[in-house]
Amino acid sequence: LKEAGLQRVNISLDTLDPEQFHRLTRRGTFAQVWEGIQAAEEAGLTPIKINAVVVRGYNDHSVADLAQLTERHPWQVRFIEMMPFGGATDLQQSQVVRTDEIIARIEQALGPLELLNHGALDGEARLYRLPGAQGTLGFISSVSLPFCATCTRARLTADGKLRLCLLREKEVDLLTPLRAGATPADLRQIILGGIWQKPWGHGLQEGEFATNRVMSEIGG
């Protein structure tokens, strides 16, 4: 992959406990993922970013262990607030662990965190560092501190739709015009037209939830 031009990798890893990992993922083993992370580092696919979606009752007790990885590795471990959408939003809302609680748990176990970049966002993450750590901690606070006003992202789904906001149902069909013979210039105009329809925000504060798809259908 490195020889093919890949520069770095993002890896989803919600826990360091092998049994819990298997229970959460229902496939593969923690050992295989850990070997893959080490291989990526050896190949120079850096900086490595490890993403953990924190879910109350599942892996919220593991945040300090994950954060501790940055003490000995130059990685960015990113903690992501779970975003309620799909068909179980009532349950998911009760499982959201907000960034301030995650930080409090880490500081209780490992000591105070240093805020980096004066709190400015690095992409969608606000960065911190443990004292003397090689790596950094990122916190993606989509629920408690939404960054919608500066969001420049859209997502291409596996079935050829341009989803303008992960938590909104609005999508632009690209597959149908592509199969009908649309040129790159045609598709560019369709995409630009879609971007102009990008929502002002995800609507969670107003109690609006996307229910038309679950994450496995959206992809990414």
mmCIF file with all atom_site columns, C-alpha atoms in Angstrom:
data_model
loop_
_atom_site.group_PDB
_atom_site.id
_atom_site.type_symbol
_atom_site.label_atom_id
_atom_site.label_alt_id
_atom_site.label_comp_id
_atom_site.label_asym_id
_atom_site.label_entity_id
_atom_site.label_seq_id
_atom_site.pdbx_PDB_ins_code
_atom_site.Cartn_x
_atom_site.Cartn_y
_atom_site.Cartn_z
_atom_site.occupancy
_atom_site.B_iso_or_equiv
_atom_site.pdbx_formal_charge
_atom_site.auth_seq_id
_atom_site.auth_comp_id
_atom_site.auth_asym_id
_atom_site.auth_atom_id
_atom_site.pdbx_PDB_model_num
ATOM 1   C CA . LEU A 1 1   ? 0.000   0.000   0.000   1.00 0.00 ? 1   LEU A CA 1
ATOM 2   C CA . LYS A 1 2   ? 2.851   2.367   0.786   1.00 0.00 ? 2   LYS A CA 1
ATOM 3   C CA . GLU A 1 3   ? 4.442   1.651   -2.597  1.00 0.00 ? 3   GLU A CA 1
ATOM 4   C CA . ALA A 1 4   ? 1.082   2.267   -4.291  1.00 0.00 ? 4   ALA A CA 1
ATOM 5   C CA . GLY A 1 5   ? 1.027   5.796   -2.888  1.00 0.00 ? 5   GLY A CA 1
ATOM 6   C CA . LEU A 1 6   ? -0.910  5.506   0.373   1.00 0.00 ? 6   LEU A CA 1
ATOM 7   C CA . GLN A 1 7   ? 0.475   8.061   2.820   1.00 0.00 ? 7   GLN A CA 1
ATOM 8   C CA . ARG A 1 8   ? -1.228  7.376   6.153   1.00 0.00 ? 8   ARG A CA 1
ATOM 9   C CA . VAL A 1 9   ? -4.034  5.389   7.747   1.00 0.00 ? 9   VAL A CA 1
ATOM 10  C CA . ASN A 1 10  ? -6.970  5.902   10.099  1.00 0.00 ? 10  ASN A CA 1
ATOM 11  C CA . ILE A 1 11  ? -7.805  2.821   12.159  1.00 0.00 ? 11  ILE A CA 1
ATOM 12  C CA . SER A 1 12  ? -10.958 2.160   14.164  1.00 0.00 ? 12  SER A CA 1
ATOM 13  C CA . LEU A 1 13  ? -10.103 0.632   17.543  1.00 0.00 ? 13  LEU A CA 1
ATOM 14  C CA . ASP A 1 14  ? -12.671 1.034   20.310  1.00 0.00 ? 14  ASP A CA 1
ATOM 15  C CA . THR A 1 15  ? -10.971 -1.055  22.995  1.00 0.00 ? 15  THR A CA 1
ATOM 16  C CA . LEU A 1 16  ? -7.688  -2.779  23.844  1.00 0.00 ? 16  LEU A CA 1
ATOM 17  C CA . ASP A 1 17  ? -9.434  -5.708  25.521  1.00 0.00 ? 17  ASP A CA 1
ATOM 18  C CA . PRO A 1 18  ? -9.377  -8.713  23.121  1.00 0.00 ? 18  PRO A CA 1
ATOM 19  C CA . GLU A 1 19  ? -12.643 -10.211 24.415  1.00 0.00 ? 19  GLU A CA 1
ATOM 20  C CA . GLN A 1 20  ? -14.470 -6.910  24.331  1.00 0.00 ? 20  GLN A CA 1
ATOM 21  C CA . PHE A 1 21  ? -13.035 -6.201  20.872  1.00 0.00 ? 21  PHE A CA 1
ATOM 22  C CA . HIS A 1 22  ? -14.530 -9.431  19.553  1.00 0.00 ? 22  HIS A CA 1
ATOM 23  C CA . ARG A 1 23  ? -17.850 -8.697  21.263  1.00 0.00 ? 23  ARG A CA 1
ATOM 24  C CA . LEU A 1 24  ? -18.017 -5.230  19.686  1.00 0.00 ? 24  LEU A CA 1
ATOM 25  C CA . THR A 1 25  ? -16.849 -6.164  16.187  1.00 0.00 ? 25  THR A CA 1
ATOM 26  C CA . ARG A 1 26  ? -18.168 -9.750  15.991  1.00 0.00 ? 26  ARG A CA 1
ATOM 27  C CA . ARG A 1 27  ? -15.334 -10.625 13.645  1.00 0.00 ? 27  ARG A CA 1
ATOM 28  C CA . GLY A 1 28  ? -11.560 -10.777 13.509  1.00 0.00 ? 28  GLY A CA 1
ATOM 29  C CA . THR A 1 29  ? -9.222  -10.597 16.472  1.00 0.00 ? 29  THR A CA 1
ATOM 30  C CA . PHE A 1 30  ? -7.571  -7.794  18.382  1.00 0.00 ? 30  PHE A CA 1
ATOM 31  C CA . ALA A 1 31  ? -4.177  -9.385  17.681  1.00 0.00 ? 31  ALA A CA 1
ATOM 32  C CA . GLN A 1 32  ? -4.680  -9.053  13.923  1.00 0.00 ? 32  GLN A CA 1
ATOM 33  C CA . VAL A 1 33  ? -5.591  -5.375  14.218  1.00 0.00 ? 33  VAL A CA 1
ATOM 34  C CA . TRP A 1 34  ? -2.649  -4.664  16.511  1.00 0.00 ? 34  TRP A CA 1
ATOM 35  C CA . GLU A 1 35  ? -0.271  -6.386  14.083  1.00 0.00 ? 35  GLU A CA 1
ATOM 36  C CA . GLY A 1 36  ? -1.736  -4.257  11.297  1.00 0.00 ? 36  GLY A CA 1
ATOM 37  C CA . ILE A 1 37  ? -1.138  -1.052  13.257  1.00 0.00 ? 37  ILE A CA 1
ATOM 38  C CA . GLN A 1 38  ? 2.473   -2.023  13.910  1.00 0.00 ? 38  GLN A CA 1
ATOM 39  C CA . ALA A 1 39  ? 2.971   -2.944  10.246  1.00 0.00 ? 39  ALA A CA 1
ATOM 40  C CA . ALA A 1 40  ? 1.534   0.415   9.177   1.00 0.00 ? 40  ALA A CA 1
ATOM 41  C CA . GLU A 1 41  ? 3.949   2.223   11.471  1.00 0.00 ? 41  GLU A CA 1
ATOM 42  C CA . GLU A 1 42  ? 6.920   0.219   10.206  1.00 0.00 ? 42  GLU A CA 1
ATOM 43  C CA . ALA A 1 43  ? 5.904   0.977   6.609   1.00 0.00 ? 43  ALA A CA 1
ATOM 44  C CA . GLY A 1 44  ? 5.838   4.709   7.333   1.00 0.00 ? 44  GLY A CA 1
ATOM 45  C CA . LEU A 1 45  ? 2.076   5.158   6.956   1.00 0.00 ? 45  LEU A CA 1
ATOM 46  C CA . THR A 1 46  ? 2.168   7.980   9.460   1.00 0.00 ? 46  THR A CA 1
ATOM 47  C CA . PRO A 1 47  ? 0.882   9.851   11.322  1.00 0.00 ? 47  PRO A CA 1
ATOM 48  C CA . ILE A 1 48  ? -1.341  6.997   12.424  1.00 0.00 ? 48  ILE A CA 1
ATOM 49  C CA . LYS A 1 49  ? -4.755  8.043   13.706  1.00 0.00 ? 49  LYS A CA 1
ATOM 50  C CA . ILE A 1 50  ? -6.724  5.658   15.893  1.00 0.00 ? 50  ILE A CA 1
ATOM 51  C CA . ASN A 1 51  ? -10.449 6.373   16.164  1.00 0.00 ? 51  ASN A CA 1
ATOM 52  C CA . ALA A 1 52  ? -12.530 5.217   19.127  1.00 0.00 ? 52  ALA A CA 1
ATOM 53  C CA . VAL A 1 53  ? -16.274 5.831   19.313  1.00 0.00 ? 53  VAL A CA 1
ATOM 54  C CA . VAL A 1 54  ? -17.051 6.006   23.030  1.00 0.00 ? 54  VAL A CA 1
ATOM 55  C CA . VAL A 1 55  ? -20.305 4.284   24.008  1.00 0.00 ? 55  VAL A CA 1
ATOM 56  C CA . ARG A 1 56  ? -21.645 4.247   27.556  1.00 0.00 ? 56  ARG A CA 1
ATOM 57  C CA . GLY A 1 57  ? -21.800 0.755   28.976  1.00 0.00 ? 57  GLY A CA 1
ATOM 58  C CA . TYR A 1 58  ? -19.578 -0.703  26.272  1.00 0.00 ? 58  TYR A CA 1
ATOM 59  C CA . ASN A 1 59  ? -16.137 0.886   26.177  1.00 0.00 ? 59  ASN A CA 1
ATOM 60  C CA . ASP A 1 60  ? -16.334 4.095   28.222  1.00 0.00 ? 60  ASP A CA 1
ATOM 61  C CA . HIS A 1 61  ? -14.176 2.453   30.904  1.00 0.00 ? 61  HIS A CA 1
ATOM 62  C CA . SER A 1 62  ? -11.402 1.917   28.312  1.00 0.00 ? 62  SER A CA 1
ATOM 63  C CA . VAL A 1 63  ? -10.673 5.549   27.423  1.00 0.00 ? 63  VAL A CA 1
ATOM 64  C CA . ALA A 1 64  ? -7.667  5.898   29.753  1.00 0.00 ? 64  ALA A CA 1
ATOM 65  C CA . ASP A 1 65  ? -6.066  2.730   28.352  1.00 0.00 ? 65  ASP A CA 1
ATOM 66  C CA . LEU A 1 66  ? -6.490  4.026   24.812  1.00 0.00 ? 66  LEU A CA 1
ATOM 67  C CA . ALA A 1 67  ? -5.151  7.465   25.756  1.00 0.00 ? 67  ALA A CA 1
ATOM 68  C CA . GLN A 1 68  ? -2.103  5.860   27.332  1.00 0.00 ? 68  GLN A CA 1
ATOM 69  C CA . LEU A 1 69  ? -1.038  4.575   23.899  1.00 0.00 ? 69  LEU A CA 1
ATOM 70  C CA . THR A 1 70  ? 0.116   8.109   23.081  1.00 0.00 ? 70  THR A CA 1
ATOM 71  C CA . GLU A 1 71  ? 2.655   8.046   25.909  1.00 0.00 ? 71  GLU A CA 1
ATOM 72  C CA . ARG A 1 72  ? 4.831   5.580   23.988  1.00 0.00 ? 72  ARG A CA 1
ATOM 73  C CA . HIS A 1 73  ? 3.672   5.981   20.381  1.00 0.00 ? 73  HIS A CA 1
ATOM 74  C CA . PRO A 1 74  ? 3.623   9.104   18.134  1.00 0.00 ? 74  PRO A CA 1
ATOM 75  C CA . TRP A 1 75  ? 0.007   8.431   17.226  1.00 0.00 ? 75  TRP A CA 1
ATOM 76  C CA . GLN A 1 76  ? -3.139  10.514  17.442  1.00 0.00 ? 76  GLN A CA 1
ATOM 77  C CA . VAL A 1 77  ? -5.817  8.692   19.407  1.00 0.00 ? 77  VAL A CA 1
ATOM 78  C CA . ARG A 1 78  ? -9.183  10.303  18.683  1.00 0.00 ? 78  ARG A CA 1
ATOM 79  C CA . PHE A 1 79  ? -12.236 9.910   20.886  1.00 0.00 ? 79  PHE A CA 1
ATOM 80  C CA . ILE A 1 80  ? -15.513 10.383  19.031  1.00 0.00 ? 80  ILE A CA 1
ATOM 81  C CA . GLU A 1 81  ? -18.860 11.116  20.617  1.00 0.00 ? 81  GLU A CA 1
ATOM 82  C CA . MET A 1 82  ? -21.408 8.617   19.351  1.00 0.00 ? 82  MET A CA 1
ATOM 83  C CA . MET A 1 83  ? -23.870 10.275  16.986  1.00 0.00 ? 83  MET A CA 1
ATOM 84  C CA . PRO A 1 84  ? -27.466 9.031   17.344  1.00 0.00 ? 84  PRO A CA 1
ATOM 85  C CA . PHE A 1 85  ? -28.994 8.089   14.003  1.00 0.00 ? 85  PHE A CA 1
ATOM 86  C CA . GLY A 1 86  ? -30.609 5.143   12.293  1.00 0.00 ? 86  GLY A CA 1
ATOM 87  C CA . GLY A 1 87  ? -33.452 3.266   13.941  1.00 0.00 ? 87  GLY A CA 1
ATOM 88  C CA . ALA A 1 88  ? -32.526 3.410   17.640  1.00 0.00 ? 88  ALA A CA 1
ATOM 89  C CA . THR A 1 89  ? -31.961 7.068   18.444  1.00 0.00 ? 89  THR A CA 1
ATOM 90  C CA . ASP A 1 90  ? -33.643 6.971   21.870  1.00 0.00 ? 90  ASP A CA 1
ATOM 91  C CA . LEU A 1 91  ? -31.310 4.229   23.052  1.00 0.00 ? 91  LEU A CA 1
ATOM 92  C CA . GLN A 1 92  ? -28.286 5.841   21.414  1.00 0.00 ? 92  GLN A CA 1
ATOM 93  C CA . GLN A 1 93  ? -28.862 9.196   23.099  1.00 0.00 ? 93  GLN A CA 1
ATOM 94  C CA . SER A 1 94  ? -28.546 7.539   26.505  1.00 0.00 ? 94  SER A CA 1
ATOM 95  C CA . GLN A 1 95  ? -25.257 5.966   25.412  1.00 0.00 ? 95  GLN A CA 1
ATOM 96  C CA . VAL A 1 96  ? -23.551 9.200   24.336  1.00 0.00 ? 96  VAL A CA 1
ATOM 97  C CA . VAL A 1 97  ? -20.472 9.999   26.439  1.00 0.00 ? 97  VAL A CA 1
ATOM 98  C CA . ARG A 1 98  ? -19.633 13.678  26.035  1.00 0.00 ? 98  ARG A CA 1
ATOM 99  C CA . THR A 1 99  ? -16.128 14.980  25.576  1.00 0.00 ? 99  THR A CA 1
ATOM 100 C CA . ASP A 1 100 ? -15.934 16.676  28.983  1.00 0.00 ? 100 ASP A CA 1
ATOM 101 C CA . GLU A 1 101 ? -16.678 13.346  30.671  1.00 0.00 ? 101 GLU A CA 1
ATOM 102 C CA . ILE A 1 102 ? -14.103 11.521  28.540  1.00 0.00 ? 102 ILE A CA 1
ATOM 103 C CA . ILE A 1 103 ? -11.457 14.115  29.400  1.00 0.00 ? 103 ILE A CA 1
ATOM 104 C CA . ALA A 1 104 ? -12.333 13.901  33.102  1.00 0.00 ? 104 ALA A CA 1
ATOM 105 C CA . ARG A 1 105 ? -11.886 10.124  33.065  1.00 0.00 ? 105 ARG A CA 1
ATOM 106 C CA . ILE A 1 106 ? -8.520  10.377  31.330  1.00 0.00 ? 106 ILE A CA 1
ATOM 107 C CA . GLU A 1 107 ? -7.242  13.107  33.648  1.00 0.00 ? 107 GLU A CA 1
ATOM 108 C CA . GLN A 1 108 ? -8.359  11.186  36.721  1.00 0.00 ? 108 GLN A CA 1
ATOM 109 C CA . ALA A 1 109 ? -6.294  8.191   35.594  1.00 0.00 ? 109 ALA A CA 1
ATOM 110 C CA . LEU A 1 110 ? -3.314  9.800   33.845  1.00 0.00 ? 110 LEU A CA 1
ATOM 111 C CA . GLY A 1 111 ? -3.047  13.424  34.936  1.00 0.00 ? 111 GLY A CA 1
ATOM 112 C CA . PRO A 1 112 ? -3.904  16.806  33.415  1.00 0.00 ? 112 PRO A CA 1
ATOM 113 C CA . LEU A 1 113 ? -4.096  17.256  29.651  1.00 0.00 ? 113 LEU A CA 1
ATOM 114 C CA . GLU A 1 114 ? -2.425  20.105  27.787  1.00 0.00 ? 114 GLU A CA 1
ATOM 115 C CA . LEU A 1 115 ? -4.638  21.879  25.236  1.00 0.00 ? 115 LEU A CA 1
ATOM 116 C CA . LEU A 1 116 ? -2.849  22.307  21.886  1.00 0.00 ? 116 LEU A CA 1
ATOM 117 C CA . ASN A 1 117 ? -3.224  24.941  19.150  1.00 0.00 ? 117 ASN A CA 1
ATOM 118 C CA . HIS A 1 118 ? -5.096  27.237  21.571  1.00 0.00 ? 118 HIS A CA 1
ATOM 119 C CA . GLY A 1 119 ? -8.111  24.976  21.146  1.00 0.00 ? 119 GLY A CA 1
ATOM 120 C CA . ALA A 1 120 ? -8.346  25.462  17.376  1.00 0.00 ? 120 ALA A CA 1
ATOM 121 C CA . LEU A 1 121 ? -9.751  22.477  15.504  1.00 0.00 ? 121 LEU A CA 1
ATOM 122 C CA . ASP A 1 122 ? -7.448  20.149  13.591  1.00 0.00 ? 122 ASP A CA 1
ATOM 123 C CA . GLY A 1 123 ? -9.941  19.096  10.951  1.00 0.00 ? 123 GLY A CA 1
ATOM 124 C CA . GLU A 1 124 ? -12.819 18.075  13.184  1.00 0.00 ? 124 GLU A CA 1
ATOM 125 C CA . ALA A 1 125 ? -10.753 17.263  16.299  1.00 0.00 ? 125 ALA A CA 1
ATOM 126 C CA . ARG A 1 126 ? -9.635  19.434  19.201  1.00 0.00 ? 126 ARG A CA 1
ATOM 127 C CA . LEU A 1 127 ? -6.157  18.284  20.255  1.00 0.00 ? 127 LEU A CA 1
ATOM 128 C CA . TYR A 1 128 ? -4.616  17.662  23.680  1.00 0.00 ? 128 TYR A CA 1
ATOM 129 C CA . ARG A 1 129 ? -1.467  15.993  24.962  1.00 0.00 ? 129 ARG A CA 1
ATOM 130 C CA . LEU A 1 130 ? -0.584  14.013  28.060  1.00 0.00 ? 130 LEU A CA 1
ATOM 131 C CA . PRO A 1 131 ? 2.535   15.293  29.889  1.00 0.00 ? 131 PRO A CA 1
ATOM 132 C CA . GLY A 1 132 ? 5.633   13.954  28.123  1.00 0.00 ? 132 GLY A CA 1
ATOM 133 C CA . ALA A 1 133 ? 3.629   11.925  25.612  1.00 0.00 ? 133 ALA A CA 1
ATOM 134 C CA . GLN A 1 134 ? 4.927   11.215  22.114  1.00 0.00 ? 134 GLN A CA 1
ATOM 135 C CA . GLY A 1 135 ? 1.485   11.400  20.533  1.00 0.00 ? 135 GLY A CA 1
ATOM 136 C CA . THR A 1 136 ? -1.654  13.477  20.870  1.00 0.00 ? 136 THR A CA 1
ATOM 137 C CA . LEU A 1 137 ? -5.278  13.010  21.842  1.00 0.00 ? 137 LEU A CA 1
ATOM 138 C CA . GLY A 1 138 ? -8.076  14.268  19.631  1.00 0.00 ? 138 GLY A CA 1
ATOM 139 C CA . PHE A 1 139 ? -11.680 14.807  20.674  1.00 0.00 ? 139 PHE A CA 1
ATOM 140 C CA . ILE A 1 140 ? -14.432 14.930  18.068  1.00 0.00 ? 140 ILE A CA 1
ATOM 141 C CA . SER A 1 141 ? -17.403 16.491  19.848  1.00 0.00 ? 141 SER A CA 1
ATOM 142 C CA . SER A 1 142 ? -20.135 16.240  17.244  1.00 0.00 ? 142 SER A CA 1
ATOM 143 C CA . VAL A 1 143 ? -22.889 16.217  19.872  1.00 0.00 ? 143 VAL A CA 1
ATOM 144 C CA . SER A 1 144 ? -21.672 18.505  22.676  1.00 0.00 ? 144 SER A CA 1
ATOM 145 C CA . LEU A 1 145 ? -19.566 20.969  20.639  1.00 0.00 ? 145 LEU A CA 1
ATOM 146 C CA . PRO A 1 146 ? -20.701 20.681  17.002  1.00 0.00 ? 146 PRO A CA 1
ATOM 147 C CA . PHE A 1 147 ? -18.425 22.123  14.325  1.00 0.00 ? 147 PHE A CA 1
ATOM 148 C CA . CYS A 1 148 ? -21.084 22.379  11.613  1.00 0.00 ? 148 CYS A CA 1
ATOM 149 C CA . ALA A 1 149 ? -20.286 26.026  10.821  1.00 0.00 ? 149 ALA A CA 1
ATOM 150 C CA . THR A 1 150 ? -16.810 25.085  9.578   1.00 0.00 ? 150 THR A CA 1
ATOM 151 C CA . CYS A 1 151 ? -17.655 21.676  8.088   1.00 0.00 ? 151 CYS A CA 1
ATOM 152 C CA . THR A 1 152 ? -16.488 21.232  4.486   1.00 0.00 ? 152 THR A CA 1
ATOM 153 C CA . ARG A 1 153 ? -17.233 17.526  4.215   1.00 0.00 ? 153 ARG A CA 1
ATOM 154 C CA . ALA A 1 154 ? -19.523 15.353  2.160   1.00 0.00 ? 154 ALA A CA 1
ATOM 155 C CA . ARG A 1 155 ? -19.583 11.568  1.971   1.00 0.00 ? 155 ARG A CA 1
ATOM 156 C CA . LEU A 1 156 ? -19.868 9.316   -1.078  1.00 0.00 ? 156 LEU A CA 1
ATOM 157 C CA . THR A 1 157 ? -21.987 6.316   -0.142  1.00 0.00 ? 157 THR A CA 1
ATOM 158 C CA . ALA A 1 158 ? -21.416 2.809   -1.428  1.00 0.00 ? 158 ALA A CA 1
ATOM 159 C CA . ASP A 1 159 ? -24.499 3.078   -3.660  1.00 0.00 ? 159 ASP A CA 1
ATOM 160 C CA . GLY A 1 160 ? -23.406 6.256   -5.413  1.00 0.00 ? 160 GLY A CA 1
ATOM 161 C CA . LYS A 1 161 ? -25.093 8.993   -3.392  1.00 0.00 ? 161 LYS A CA 1
ATOM 162 C CA . LEU A 1 162 ? -23.414 12.167  -2.171  1.00 0.00 ? 162 LEU A CA 1
ATOM 163 C CA . ARG A 1 163 ? -24.481 12.557  1.457   1.00 0.00 ? 163 ARG A CA 1
ATOM 164 C CA . LEU A 1 164 ? -24.096 16.194  2.423   1.00 0.00 ? 164 LEU A CA 1
ATOM 165 C CA . CYS A 1 165 ? -24.208 15.662  6.190   1.00 0.00 ? 165 CYS A CA 1
ATOM 166 C CA . LEU A 1 166 ? -23.779 12.370  7.998   1.00 0.00 ? 166 LEU A CA 1
ATOM 167 C CA . LEU A 1 167 ? -26.715 13.171  10.281  1.00 0.00 ? 167 LEU A CA 1
ATOM 168 C CA . ARG A 1 168 ? -29.081 14.573  7.652   1.00 0.00 ? 168 ARG A CA 1
ATOM 169 C CA . GLU A 1 169 ? -31.086 12.540  5.150   1.00 0.00 ? 169 GLU A CA 1
ATOM 170 C CA . LYS A 1 170 ? -30.422 14.797  2.146   1.00 0.00 ? 170 LYS A CA 1
ATOM 171 C CA . GLU A 1 171 ? -28.465 12.981  -0.587  1.00 0.00 ? 171 GLU A CA 1
ATOM 172 C CA . VAL A 1 172 ? -27.594 13.732  -4.216  1.00 0.00 ? 172 VAL A CA 1
ATOM 173 C CA . ASP A 1 173 ? -27.776 10.844  -6.699  1.00 0.00 ? 173 ASP A CA 1
ATOM 174 C CA . LEU A 1 174 ? -24.564 10.530  -8.715  1.00 0.00 ? 174 LEU A CA 1
ATOM 175 C CA . LEU A 1 175 ? -24.859 6.921   -9.838  1.00 0.00 ? 175 LEU A CA 1
ATOM 176 C CA . THR A 1 176 ? -27.922 7.355   -12.060 1.00 0.00 ? 176 THR A CA 1
ATOM 177 C CA . PRO A 1 177 ? -26.485 10.210  -14.169 1.00 0.00 ? 177 PRO A CA 1
ATOM 178 C CA . LEU A 1 178 ? -23.122 8.430   -14.317 1.00 0.00 ? 178 LEU A CA 1
ATOM 179 C CA . ARG A 1 179 ? -24.739 5.302   -15.754 1.00 0.00 ? 179 ARG A CA 1
ATOM 180 C CA . ALA A 1 180 ? -26.727 7.489   -18.144 1.00 0.00 ? 180 ALA A CA 1
ATOM 181 C CA . GLY A 1 181 ? -23.497 8.805   -19.654 1.00 0.00 ? 181 GLY A CA 1
ATOM 182 C CA . ALA A 1 182 ? -22.826 11.987  -17.681 1.00 0.00 ? 182 ALA A CA 1
ATOM 183 C CA . THR A 1 183 ? -19.434 13.520  -18.426 1.00 0.00 ? 183 THR A CA 1
ATOM 184 C CA . PRO A 1 184 ? -16.984 14.583  -15.707 1.00 0.00 ? 184 PRO A CA 1
ATOM 185 C CA . ALA A 1 185 ? -18.114 18.170  -16.318 1.00 0.00 ? 185 ALA A CA 1
ATOM 186 C CA . ASP A 1 186 ? -21.750 17.126  -15.859 1.00 0.00 ? 186 ASP A CA 1
ATOM 187 C CA . LEU A 1 187 ? -20.951 15.350  -12.599 1.00 0.00 ? 187 LEU A CA 1
ATOM 188 C CA . ARG A 1 188 ? -18.988 18.346  -11.389 1.00 0.00 ? 188 ARG A CA 1
ATOM 189 C CA . GLN A 1 189 ? -22.015 20.564  -11.833 1.00 0.00 ? 189 GLN A CA 1
ATOM 190 C CA . ILE A 1 190 ? -24.258 18.054  -10.052 1.00 0.00 ? 190 ILE A CA 1
ATOM 191 C CA . ILE A 1 191 ? -21.821 17.879  -7.138  1.00 0.00 ? 191 ILE A CA 1
ATOM 192 C CA . LEU A 1 192 ? -21.506 21.668  -6.935  1.00 0.00 ? 192 LEU A CA 1
ATOM 193 C CA . GLY A 1 193 ? -25.279 21.997  -6.992  1.00 0.00 ? 193 GLY A CA 1
ATOM 194 C CA . GLY A 1 194 ? -25.489 19.499  -4.165  1.00 0.00 ? 194 GLY A CA 1
ATOM 195 C CA . ILE A 1 195 ? -22.871 21.282  -2.076  1.00 0.00 ? 195 ILE A CA 1
ATOM 196 C CA . TRP A 1 196 ? -24.980 24.446  -2.217  1.00 0.00 ? 196 TRP A CA 1
ATOM 197 C CA . GLN A 1 197 ? -27.717 22.416  -0.499  1.00 0.00 ? 197 GLN A CA 1
ATOM 198 C CA . LYS A 1 198 ? -25.446 21.377  2.375   1.00 0.00 ? 198 LYS A CA 1
ATOM 199 C CA . PRO A 1 199 ? -27.451 21.740  5.625   1.00 0.00 ? 199 PRO A CA 1
ATOM 200 C CA . TRP A 1 200 ? -26.674 24.493  8.138   1.00 0.00 ? 200 TRP A CA 1
ATOM 201 C CA . GLY A 1 201 ? -26.155 21.920  10.880  1.00 0.00 ? 201 GLY A CA 1
ATOM 202 C CA . HIS A 1 202 ? -26.855 18.359  11.938  1.00 0.00 ? 202 HIS A CA 1
ATOM 203 C CA . GLY A 1 203 ? -29.973 19.237  13.950  1.00 0.00 ? 203 GLY A CA 1
ATOM 204 C CA . LEU A 1 204 ? -29.280 17.081  17.018  1.00 0.00 ? 204 LEU A CA 1
ATOM 205 C CA . GLN A 1 205 ? -29.827 19.999  19.387  1.00 0.00 ? 205 GLN A CA 1
ATOM 206 C CA . GLU A 1 206 ? -33.287 20.432  17.864  1.00 0.00 ? 206 GLU A CA 1
ATOM 207 C CA . GLY A 1 207 ? -34.103 16.747  18.266  1.00 0.00 ? 207 GLY A CA 1
ATOM 208 C CA . GLU A 1 208 ? -33.878 16.017  14.544  1.00 0.00 ? 208 GLU A CA 1
ATOM 209 C CA . PHE A 1 209 ? -32.388 12.626  13.739  1.00 0.00 ? 209 PHE A CA 1
ATOM 210 C CA . ALA A 1 210 ? -31.575 10.923  10.449  1.00 0.00 ? 210 ALA A CA 1
ATOM 211 C CA . THR A 1 211 ? -33.430 7.616   10.354  1.00 0.00 ? 211 THR A CA 1
ATOM 212 C CA . ASN A 1 212 ? -33.213 6.605   6.689   1.00 0.00 ? 212 ASN A CA 1
ATOM 213 C CA . ARG A 1 213 ? -29.896 4.750   6.956   1.00 0.00 ? 213 ARG A CA 1
ATOM 214 C CA . VAL A 1 214 ? -27.602 3.113   9.465   1.00 0.00 ? 214 VAL A CA 1
ATOM 215 C CA . MET A 1 215 ? -23.838 3.570   9.314   1.00 0.00 ? 215 MET A CA 1
ATOM 216 C CA . SER A 1 216 ? -23.201 0.226   7.624   1.00 0.00 ? 216 SER A CA 1
ATOM 217 C CA . GLU A 1 217 ? -25.373 1.387   4.719   1.00 0.00 ? 217 GLU A CA 1
ATOM 218 C CA . ILE A 1 218 ? -23.705 4.794   4.441   1.00 0.00 ? 218 ILE A CA 1
ATOM 219 C CA . GLY A 1 219 ? -20.153 3.473   4.597   1.00 0.00 ? 219 GLY A CA 1
ATOM 220 C CA . GLY A 1 220 ? -16.964 5.073   5.834   1.00 0.00 ? 220 GLY A CA 1
#
